[in-house]
C-alpha positions as CSV (number, residue, x, y, z in Angstrom):
1,X,-13.1,39.1,-165.8
2,X,-16.7,39.3,-167.1
3,X,-17.2,39.8,-170.8
4,X,-18.6,43.2,-171.4
5,X,-20.6,43.7,-174.9
6,X,-21.9,46.7,-176.0
7,X,-20.5,48.9,-173.5
8,X,-18.4,52.5,-175.1
9,X,-16.9,54.5,-172.6
10,X,-18.2,58.2,-172.9
11,X,-20.1,57.3,-176.6
12,X,-23.6,57.7,-177.4
13,X,-25.1,54.6,-178.9
14,X,-26.2,55.4,-182.0
15,X,-29.7,54.6,-184.1
16,X,-28.4,52.6,-187.4
17,X,-28.5,55.1,-190.3
18,X,-30.7,52.8,-192.2
19,X,-33.4,52.9,-190.0
20,X,-33.6,56.7,-190.0
21,X,-33.0,56.9,-193.7
22,X,-35.8,54.5,-194.3
23,X,-38.1,56.3,-192.2
24,X,-37.2,59.4,-194.0
25,X,-37.3,57.9,-197.7
26,X,-40.7,56.9,-196.8
27,X,-41.8,59.8,-195.3
28,X,-40.6,62.1,-198.2
29,X,-42.0,59.6,-200.7
30,X,-45.4,60.1,-199.1
31,X,-45.4,63.7,-199.3
32,X,-44.1,63.9,-203.4
33,X,-47.0,61.6,-204.2
34,X,-49.3,63.9,-202.5
35,X,-48.0,66.9,-204.3
36,X,-47.4,65.5,-207.8
37,X,-51.0,63.4,-207.6
38,X,-53.4,66.6,-206.7
39,X,-52.9,69.9,-208.6
40,X,-54.6,71.4,-205.7
41,X,-52.0,70.5,-203.3
42,X,-52.8,73.8,-201.3
43,X,-56.1,72.4,-200.3
44,X,-54.5,69.6,-198.7
45,X,-51.8,71.4,-196.3
46,X,-53.3,70.1,-193.3
47,X,-52.6,66.6,-194.6
48,X,-49.3,67.5,-195.4
49,X,-48.5,68.8,-192.0
50,X,-49.9,65.7,-190.8
51,X,-47.5,63.6,-192.5
52,X,-44.5,65.5,-191.6
53,X,-45.4,65.2,-188.0
54,X,-45.8,61.5,-188.2
55,X,-42.7,61.6,-189.9
56,X,-40.8,63.5,-186.7
57,X,-42.8,61.2,-184.4
58,X,-41.4,58.0,-186.3
59,X,-37.8,59.6,-185.9
60,X,-38.3,60.5,-182.5
61,X,-39.5,57.2,-181.7
62,X,-36.5,55.4,-183.3
63,X,-33.7,57.6,-181.3
64,X,-35.8,57.1,-178.1
65,X,-36.4,53.0,-178.1
66,X,-32.6,53.1,-179.0
67,X,-30.9,55.3,-176.1
68,X,-33.8,57.1,-173.7
69,X,-31.5,59.4,-172.8
70,X,-30.1,61.1,-175.9
71,X,-32.1,63.9,-175.8
72,X,-30.4,65.0,-172.3
73,X,-27.5,65.6,-174.2
74,X,-28.6,68.8,-175.7
75,X,-30.6,69.5,-173.2
76,X,-29.9,68.6,-170.0
77,X,-26.1,68.2,-169.9
78,X,-26.1,67.9,-166.3
79,X,-28.4,64.8,-166.4
80,X,-26.7,63.2,-169.3
81,X,-23.2,63.8,-167.5
82,X,-24.4,61.6,-164.3
83,X,-26.2,59.2,-166.9
84,X,-22.7,58.4,-168.5
85,X,-21.0,58.5,-165.2
86,X,-23.6,56.3,-163.6
87,X,-23.0,53.5,-166.6
88,X,-19.4,54.0,-166.1
89,X,-19.5,52.7,-162.5
90,X,-21.9,50.0,-163.0
91,X,-19.5,48.5,-166.2
92,X,-16.7,48.8,-163.6
93,X,-18.6,46.9,-160.7
94,X,-19.6,44.3,-163.1
95,X,-16.5,43.7,-164.7
96,X,-14.9,42.3,-161.6
97,X,-17.3,39.2,-161.8
98,X,-15.7,35.8,-162.9
99,X,-15.2,34.9,-166.6
100,X,-18.5,32.8,-166.9
101,X,-20.4,36.2,-166.5
102,X,-21.7,37.8,-169.9
103,X,-22.9,41.6,-169.4
104,X,-25.0,43.0,-172.7
105,X,-24.9,46.8,-172.3
106,X,-27.6,49.0,-173.5
107,X,-30.0,47.4,-176.1
108,X,-33.8,47.5,-176.6
109,X,-35.6,44.1,-176.2
110,X,-38.5,43.7,-178.1
111,X,-39.3,47.7,-177.9
112,X,-38.2,47.7,-174.0
113,X,-34.7,49.6,-173.3
114,X,-32.4,47.2,-171.0
115,X,-29.5,48.8,-169.3
116,X,-27.5,46.0,-168.2
117,X,-28.4,42.4,-168.9
118,X,-26.0,39.7,-167.0
119,X,-26.1,36.2,-168.0
120,X,-24.7,33.5,-166.2
121,X,-25.2,29.5,-165.4
122,X,-25.7,30.7,-162.0
123,X,-28.3,33.0,-162.6
124,X,-29.8,35.8,-164.9
125,X,-29.9,39.3,-163.6
126,X,-31.7,42.6,-164.8
127,X,-29.9,45.8,-163.6
128,X,-31.3,49.3,-164.1
129,X,-29.3,52.5,-162.7
130,X,-30.9,55.5,-161.0
131,X,-28.5,59.0,-161.5
132,X,-31.1,61.2,-159.5
133,X,-29.2,62.6,-156.3
134,X,-31.3,62.3,-153.0
135,X,-31.9,59.4,-150.4
136,X,-33.2,56.3,-151.8
137,X,-36.6,55.8,-150.1
138,X,-40.0,54.6,-149.8
139,X,-43.1,56.9,-149.9
140,X,-46.5,56.2,-150.4
141,X,-45.6,52.7,-151.7
142,X,-43.3,54.2,-154.4
143,X,-39.8,54.1,-154.5
144,X,-38.4,57.6,-154.7
145,X,-34.6,59.3,-155.0
146,X,-35.2,62.5,-153.2
147,X,-38.5,64.1,-154.5
148,X,-38.4,62.2,-157.6
149,X,-40.5,58.8,-158.2
150,X,-38.8,56.0,-159.8
151,X,-42.1,54.1,-160.5
152,X,-41.0,54.1,-163.9
153,X,-37.6,52.5,-163.6
154,X,-38.7,49.7,-161.2
155,X,-41.7,48.8,-163.5
156,X,-39.2,48.6,-166.2
157,X,-37.2,46.2,-164.7
158,X,-40.0,43.9,-164.3
159,X,-41.0,44.2,-167.9
160,X,-37.7,43.3,-169.2
161,X,-37.4,40.7,-166.3
162,X,-40.7,38.7,-167.3
163,X,-40.0,39.3,-170.8
164,X,-36.4,37.7,-170.6
165,X,-38.5,34.8,-168.8
166,X,-41.2,34.7,-171.9
167,X,-38.6,34.2,-174.6
168,X,-36.5,31.7,-172.3
169,X,-40.0,29.4,-172.1
170,X,-40.4,29.9,-175.3
171,X,-37.2,29.0,-176.9
172,X,-36.2,26.3,-174.2
173,X,-39.7,25.1,-172.5
174,X,-38.6,26.3,-169.4
175,X,-39.0,29.1,-166.9
176,X,-36.1,31.2,-165.5
177,X,-37.3,34.5,-163.9
178,X,-34.4,36.9,-163.8
179,X,-33.5,38.6,-160.6
180,X,-34.2,42.7,-160.8
181,X,-31.4,45.0,-159.2
182,X,-31.7,48.8,-159.5
183,X,-28.3,50.5,-158.7
184,X,-28.9,54.3,-157.5
185,X,-25.1,55.5,-158.8
186,X,-25.7,59.2,-157.1
187,X,-27.4,58.8,-154.2
188,X,-26.3,59.7,-150.8
189,X,-27.9,57.3,-149.0
190,X,-30.1,53.7,-149.0
191,X,-32.9,53.7,-146.6
192,X,-33.9,50.3,-148.7
193,X,-32.1,47.4,-149.5
194,X,-35.1,46.0,-151.2
195,X,-38.6,47.2,-152.9
196,X,-41.1,45.0,-154.8
197,X,-38.6,42.1,-155.2
198,X,-36.1,44.6,-156.4
199,X,-32.6,44.5,-154.9
200,X,-31.1,48.1,-154.5
201,X,-27.4,48.1,-154.0
202,X,-24.9,51.2,-154.5
203,X,-22.3,50.5,-157.6
204,X,-19.3,49.5,-154.8
205,X,-21.9,46.7,-153.6
206,X,-23.1,45.3,-156.9
207,X,-20.7,42.6,-157.7
208,X,-21.1,41.0,-154.5
209,X,-24.4,41.3,-154.1
210,X,-24.6,39.5,-157.7
211,X,-22.4,36.6,-156.8
212,X,-24.6,36.2,-153.3
213,X,-27.8,36.1,-155.7
214,X,-26.6,33.8,-158.1
215,X,-27.9,30.7,-156.9
216,X,-29.4,29.0,-159.9
217,X,-27.9,26.1,-161.6
218,X,-28.9,26.8,-165.5
219,X,-27.8,24.6,-168.3
220,X,-24.4,26.1,-169.8
221,X,-26.0,25.1,-173.2
222,X,-29.2,27.2,-172.8
223,X,-27.5,30.1,-171.2
224,X,-24.7,29.9,-173.9
225,X,-27.3,29.7,-176.7
226,X,-30.0,32.3,-175.4
227,X,-26.6,34.8,-174.8
228,X,-25.4,34.0,-178.3
229,X,-29.2,34.7,-179.6
230,X,-29.2,38.0,-178.0
231,X,-25.6,38.9,-179.2
232,X,-26.6,37.7,-182.6
233,X,-29.9,39.7,-182.9
234,X,-28.8,43.0,-181.1
235,X,-25.3,43.6,-181.2
236,X,-24.1,42.1,-184.7
């Protein structure tokens, strides 16, 4: 059974309180300094408002980098429910892989959110999910789920893949390009199995697809070292 890291069923990934506290402390220190250092603080109201807005933007950025779907929990509950259901389907599918597979779930790699990163001596896979209902199809060279574009999702898959390859090249002087996979968790039908080099598969076929594509021979010390590096940096 594959080792699953970072997944907590039904729970949101939280932004560390230390990060939020640091942003708040710095922000309010800035405002306090402005108020104390100038007796005519009313004349600088625009600057104060701008400072508060910057603080709010930084807090939003921190939350969004950690979990891009956090706001749906409060404003789009149906989408949030599909998000959690989709994660569960993918984790259940990936857990069927063998003991030599490690799955890192829901972390931010150099400012890019990674839904699932599968690592094994047989290959590395970047897996994203599409929770929108509707048939998966291509329209005007854009992958669609019903009437909604999946361009952001497919672009992110390739960005993560290239970043992982860059990190491995920098640390181990070798190139290993991960294979991107998109999993539509709520689609009623798939009209495409491959788009722009990205494999597309429903959750029930995910484990078999990973095993089929797992044809590389990566040095065990390399994959174990890279997995340990990611775990220590993003999950400890």
